[in-house]
């Protein structure tokens, strides 16, 4: 490991860093002629990096050496494939999640579920608990929404992806969900991450509004450290300086993460776009950049959507996205996972 | 209220917006020659704005008219003054909060508490539950930390400001804290906001890493809507593109909020700076921009701090900040609230 | 047009705005019950918008009405197709520009030119004048570089794309270049825009590091207002808060601009990525988002590149990008323009 | 110096880096157990850093060692004091520049000049050449504006600060200006920097919209490398994600630069604020953070300002700012430089 110490550090601070290094089993040596570069020889562990990052006198970890974290892809390590119902994310398999922003009524949900399944979705999304910016906005239907989701699964056979906001709701939501979504606003909610990690359920972890890739991967590390390896990362656009689009879809982060971690990475073009007419090009861009799937907001009557309606697309546009996805996947021999026949239809 | 509808809206969407306007008691009229500008005449309410924002066909609320929210300052409305122990925030009164990042040991905490009290702090900060980026970092001492804080208050008479991360901990933390801190990572944690709002305790609400001023004020609105008006806003720097400083202290937002809301606004120069040598100039800048107080990380042995040590300042530097603050306040006849003698000393 | 005036405007300011509106031929009327919304009826012109934007009392132009600018796409208006040598940008035609960051030597340039031509490029890029961050960095070979570019064109038949930095060099560079590049650092250099606009040469205009889409389109408007309509816009990544990638490739802006303007839009994946291993996925993402072409840094001996070597890709990777591009174009019936046989080979 | 090489570098790239190190007189050695950390021993020069930064295989310069650049403050090095007319920037001396955004008419300019001089300004700002976002906006009065500025100086004795946009205008503008301003849009215009550097005139260099502190200091280095050491840096707010203020005034960068460079640093609160009611608090914040001066837009009839009127303040508010500045300077024994009697009055 290589540490850069702060300039003009008092001797007591330097001593406490050297003592920590020794305690963790490293041999420490300052580089000649450098401004406080401390080289540690020895076998690193994931948690050591954070121990040094916590030290007052350490300005930066320039090289983490062996102190690898669980999300890191070792050279040659294959993708982790996360299976949820019929869906497979990673290892050249691409899957589509679609559905309304919020669960509104049973009929509407079922109508949308059938439409997205027919078009190519293998998982149904829909929020029962909605994180909102204003206390006066619609906050979701709660437990009633969960029941409607359970019914939609029974009718269609689609696995359910739904968000959980409150650690006290995890158990209840996990009874219905096949995949627990942790939203962008909750990426830093460590009590929630811990509770969700403990369920062992597949997790869809969204990147925070302005989370760096490292912070995003460390949020995943909270889940992995709890023993839950079924984590799918979701790039949903980051906050930018220009309001032309709602968020900036960070396709470079997608490409980087496909190299840096073994976890699957999907893209949410709906939240990145903020406007329905931009969803399809962003979906294409995400898949072309290497994403292992998409999560898309679809509504069969967009004018009546009670939340984020501006970005919901119709089932027809979603079908076009599914077709685009299959075609782009074919270019580099990836496979779009197809929905099975639904039990209701069988 | 004035709404801009999206271009090329189907008639059914327009109809559903007009129906909603009627339902809420407005007369609606399109402006001649405009591209979908809909003018609503009638008496607005805070929650109406969000209802329209949720409509798919509404691109933007150009003018909110009477639909004022609880945090908004009406013309001529005086500052809300929030009192916590000896501290007063707002109405020309400025108060200082100081202490370690995390509670580490009873002696250390007491040593720091006495030092900051002697230098001019009226409230003691210290984290028992620490939100961290990595699962391997020190996460705080939890309940043991709360006990140490309670003892420090008993010994010094300083009110306690401490963070709560988990809605399940609110009751427990509220027993010890005089002011509950909601950290930057939790600003969007609406279950936590609701739980904290319900306690009626004074709240220190930090701005999220990349929250707009509007989002920040709406997070405060979650507390206000629960009937808790004892909210102090804290600007702690936003995320920027340049890593020269850890965050960008948004003094413009401080100045703007002093006009736009009646709630007090304080500044956290420690998290904005990220480096101890920048804390004092940023503290001065915050007060000069109009802040009603500061929250500063102080440690009597910065080299041993177990969290965020790089930004902790010594008690001597804190004393200089207190002196600066008093001098800057004097320029426009504001008052720095002084600590009373502690019960232990009395 | 609809203007929002600032609150609490003195009567003299309001009067001067009303006078201006009258002078420009509008009927002005305040909306009832609004906070200073001024509605102007009449026929707008492109320059009116800026006139009002310059007024102290005007907070925002909420709706520009008829005051359309030259870059805007009217409903149903087809793409402007820009032809440069064999290249065609727009109208479903996609073309590739490739070459070294900087011109280094005649042989190397020719070697690269032949390699990219064989792989599918129709235009050769290469900098003779390099904009650099440090005065101590290599600033390009200047006139010698122009001569080498002229020779490469003679040998290969590839049209030349090269940057001009200084208005005093425009004439000289235009003698050699088929397309003048205005770099990201020069997007706001209005004397340079004016000089380049006057040549009538095709222009490759790059988006500034943190230019909004509107600022970018207004920079193009400087060229269009000079009578030069041969403008190709280039998205090259904007500055973000995370240094994982050098820049954030704004694929949403690409998708938006394909709707909002009739001008062609291409993508520079090399500067967005900053690392060679990310260039190919970003190139794919750009084309999938709707870009009309790519400009890519290619070097046949990347280790010897004297500028931006970290992002240069090999001719083999470029050939793969050309293949990807053709395949993605085929999905929605666009065409990748192929290079003709070179004169040297004929 | 310490370099981090890219992972998986081919041997030829490593060899070319080692050869360059040898050529520049360094002994190079890889750190044991590291991922490509190359330590160079030897005496660095300013230009070496850029040579290595240009290498394809070098990912980062982790430590620049002795390769100090001209703007860097050595330990213990005092401030460079820049004198312009009566103004002094640096070394505990603080000076105020004020005037209209653009020169409009002779009488108006003189009226404003007298008003700001009476209030405490020692230099007069005013644009004859205006950089604008739209080609349809007012671009300044050009040479006529220069003549009006010359007359205002003759009448008041105030030194003139005015912007130059085009390298071809430098000579002409330098005849009138006491201090040449390089605007935010021109910070990266290296031909302009070179031309201005060669005049030997004092330079006011504004930070680019999204320039990092390092890029800003390297733009200054272009001037210093030309032998012109009379450079005053100006922080004017950087681009942020929130449109509540026009720009984010980076007071942390001001505090950092006061430590990192010996050059004076001033603040432009007008462009940072974008709204007149925020100018005074931002001016106070800038001075409190350590700035050596201010440049403020003042207009005696703000409703008639033809450019950026929304942010212009009255002479009365400017007088209050001057008073605030003197009071804040007094806190740490800095001095506000006072205007001499004007020749016209003498």
XYZ file of C-alpha atoms in Angstrom, chain B residues 24-301:
278
model
C -58.806 22.263 -6.719
C -60.939 25.366 -7.282
C -59.058 27.207 -10.014
C -60.276 28.878 -13.171
C -57.921 27.796 -15.976
C -57.165 29.692 -19.188
C -54.557 29.215 -21.917
C -52.537 32.316 -22.786
C -53.099 33.433 -26.327
C -50.273 32.831 -28.731
C -48.288 30.818 -26.215
C -46.987 27.277 -26.494
C -49.124 25.694 -23.805
C -48.996 28.224 -20.979
C -51.915 27.570 -18.670
C -52.904 30.298 -16.230
C -54.819 29.292 -13.096
C -56.756 31.893 -11.143
C -57.812 31.101 -7.607
C -56.434 30.630 -4.104
C -53.456 28.277 -3.989
C -52.442 25.941 -1.192
C -48.988 24.499 -0.468
C -49.936 21.029 -1.584
C -51.410 22.136 -4.933
C -48.024 22.841 -6.414
C -46.928 19.228 -5.917
C -50.196 17.917 -7.317
C -49.509 19.703 -10.598
C -45.819 18.790 -10.523
C -46.924 15.155 -10.440
C -48.931 15.541 -13.662
C -47.318 13.961 -16.687
C -48.333 16.791 -18.985
C -46.995 19.612 -16.831
C -43.461 20.535 -17.828
C -42.936 23.214 -15.190
C -44.650 25.415 -12.627
C -43.570 28.844 -13.858
C -45.203 30.685 -11.023
C -46.526 29.182 -7.817
C -48.759 32.138 -6.984
C -50.339 31.735 -3.578
C -49.366 28.126 -3.171
C -46.800 29.060 -0.552
C -44.968 26.437 1.414
C -44.333 26.562 5.159
C -40.618 27.315 4.901
C -41.164 30.398 2.700
C -40.610 33.827 4.174
C -43.524 36.135 3.486
C -42.670 39.767 2.751
C -41.706 41.372 6.052
C -41.874 38.117 8.030
C -39.234 38.035 10.788
C -36.735 35.236 11.355
C -37.864 32.179 13.231
C -35.562 31.980 16.255
C -34.672 28.440 17.283
C -33.630 28.076 20.919
C -31.663 25.012 22.066
C -30.289 25.175 25.585
C -28.368 28.436 25.778
C -28.138 28.664 22.024
C -30.260 30.981 19.892
C -30.195 30.788 16.105
C -31.806 33.546 14.041
C -33.132 37.039 14.648
C -29.620 38.497 14.784
C -28.395 35.898 17.267
C -25.480 33.706 16.239
C -24.386 30.571 18.080
C -21.502 28.130 17.830
C -21.666 24.339 17.950
C -18.384 22.473 18.326
C -16.968 19.119 19.259
C -15.373 15.998 17.865
C -16.543 14.236 14.715
C -17.153 11.009 16.628
C -17.434 10.292 20.343
C -14.371 8.240 21.207
C -13.897 8.112 24.984
C -15.413 9.800 27.991
C -12.280 11.665 29.013
C -11.500 12.868 25.518
C -15.059 14.049 24.993
C -15.078 15.939 28.275
C -11.699 17.493 27.536
C -12.944 18.695 24.151
C -16.285 19.857 25.589
C -14.559 22.004 28.202
C -12.146 23.401 25.648
C -14.839 24.441 23.173
C -17.035 25.839 25.937
C -14.147 27.952 27.198
C -13.601 29.188 23.636
C -17.241 30.136 23.032
C -19.319 27.129 21.970
C -22.833 26.854 23.437
C -23.645 23.388 22.112
C -21.530 20.235 21.947
C -21.526 18.116 18.819
C -20.320 14.525 18.673
C -21.395 11.470 16.709
C -22.447 8.233 18.367
C -23.846 6.857 15.105
C -21.592 7.703 12.150
C -22.660 7.477 8.520
C -19.663 6.182 6.601
C -18.821 5.529 2.972
C -17.125 2.202 3.581
C -18.469 -0.733 5.604
C -14.970 -1.192 7.000
C -14.733 2.303 8.532
C -15.424 3.082 12.182
C -19.224 3.393 12.487
C -19.383 5.070 15.897
C -19.822 3.773 19.439
C -23.635 3.690 19.362
C -25.431 3.592 22.711
C -22.191 3.821 24.638
C -21.524 7.049 22.755
C -24.933 8.384 23.756
C -24.160 7.740 27.422
C -20.872 9.571 27.144
C -22.672 12.530 25.559
C -25.227 12.559 28.370
C -22.419 12.605 30.908
C -20.648 15.443 29.077
C -23.839 17.492 29.243
C -24.236 16.810 32.941
C -20.661 17.896 33.555
C -20.593 21.011 31.362
C -24.168 22.158 30.909
C -23.664 22.213 27.144
C -26.637 21.094 25.071
C -25.973 18.067 22.870
C -26.203 17.912 19.054
C -25.881 14.404 17.693
C -26.809 12.597 14.531
C -29.479 9.980 14.120
C -29.307 7.670 11.123
C -32.011 5.103 11.627
C -35.711 5.811 12.298
C -35.605 2.976 14.867
C -33.023 4.915 16.902
C -34.844 8.239 17.018
C -36.502 7.721 20.396
C -33.274 6.545 22.010
C -31.179 9.369 20.572
C -33.836 11.961 21.382
C -33.577 11.058 25.073
C -29.998 12.344 25.105
C -29.901 14.955 22.348
C -31.067 18.531 22.689
C -30.879 18.837 18.925
C -31.155 15.947 16.481
C -28.855 16.123 13.497
C -29.952 14.793 10.119
C -26.810 14.384 8.082
C -26.202 15.170 4.428
C -26.530 11.488 3.497
C -29.941 11.372 5.211
C -31.508 14.566 3.861
C -33.600 12.491 1.453
C -34.427 9.819 4.046
C -38.106 10.641 4.392
C -38.981 7.954 6.975
C -36.239 9.410 9.186
C -37.476 12.979 8.585
C -40.996 11.935 9.574
C -39.826 10.222 12.760
C -37.605 13.121 13.772
C -40.320 15.650 12.912
C -42.684 13.864 15.274
C -40.362 14.267 18.303
C -40.733 18.060 18.385
C -37.007 18.282 19.224
C -34.893 20.949 17.564
C -33.434 19.610 14.310
C -30.183 20.404 12.567
C -30.859 19.529 8.921
C -27.815 19.300 6.670
C -27.982 19.901 2.961
C -27.410 16.839 0.782
C -24.196 16.525 -1.252
C -25.868 17.794 -4.386
C -29.256 18.945 -3.194
C -30.614 22.068 -4.819
C -31.782 24.786 -2.460
C -35.356 23.863 -3.374
C -34.834 20.205 -2.504
C -33.184 21.248 0.759
C -36.086 23.482 1.693
C -38.558 20.729 0.789
C -36.716 18.350 3.121
C -37.273 20.974 5.834
C -40.906 21.089 4.704
C -41.230 17.381 5.639
C -40.362 18.390 9.210
C -42.555 21.499 9.182
C -45.484 19.569 7.741
C -45.207 17.241 10.766
C -45.678 20.245 13.002
C -42.065 20.638 14.032
C -40.981 24.231 13.392
C -37.666 24.062 15.284
C -35.560 23.488 12.185
C -32.066 24.905 11.627
C -30.719 24.534 8.094
C -27.033 23.742 7.662
C -25.012 24.471 4.510
C -22.008 22.134 4.525
C -20.640 22.424 1.026
C -21.839 20.800 -2.155
C -20.085 18.483 -4.501
C -17.989 20.194 -7.144
C -15.804 19.184 -10.072
C -12.534 20.157 -8.399
C -10.988 18.105 -5.615
C -8.885 21.034 -4.324
C -11.403 21.376 -1.527
C -13.538 18.504 -0.304
C -16.749 20.361 -1.054
C -17.761 23.771 -2.352
C -19.146 25.920 0.464
C -22.192 27.530 -1.127
C -22.188 30.971 0.509
C -24.571 32.177 -2.201
C -27.127 29.629 -1.005
C -26.688 30.943 2.555
C -27.334 34.507 1.395
C -30.287 33.391 -0.722
C -31.868 31.321 2.048
C -31.618 34.194 4.499
C -33.993 36.003 2.103
C -36.162 33.102 0.978
C -36.957 31.336 4.235
C -37.634 32.411 7.809
C -35.701 29.434 9.186
C -32.206 29.947 10.605
C -29.237 28.900 8.469
C -25.849 27.859 9.808
C -22.626 26.763 8.137
C -20.369 23.725 8.617
C -16.937 24.900 7.490
C -15.254 21.633 8.496
C -16.958 19.357 5.990
C -16.775 22.020 3.298
C -13.035 22.415 3.742
C -11.945 18.844 4.348
C -8.581 20.246 5.465
C -8.017 21.919 8.814
C -6.103 24.891 7.380
C -9.142 25.997 5.385
C -11.685 25.787 8.225
C -11.072 29.229 9.686
C -11.375 31.198 6.412
C -14.526 29.263 5.505
C -16.024 29.869 8.942
C -15.424 33.601 8.489
C -16.900 33.528 4.992
C -20.021 31.758 6.213
C -20.670 34.239 9.000
C -19.935 37.163 6.680
C -22.453 35.806 4.179
C -25.115 35.969 6.884
C -25.108 32.581 8.614
C -26.764 32.384 12.029
C -24.115 30.092 13.437
C -21.430 27.504 12.825
C -20.900 23.834 13.550
C -17.217 23.007 13.726
C -15.214 19.841 14.285
C -12.704 20.375 17.088
C -10.351 17.840 18.587
C -7.756 18.247 21.284
C -5.518 15.567 19.771
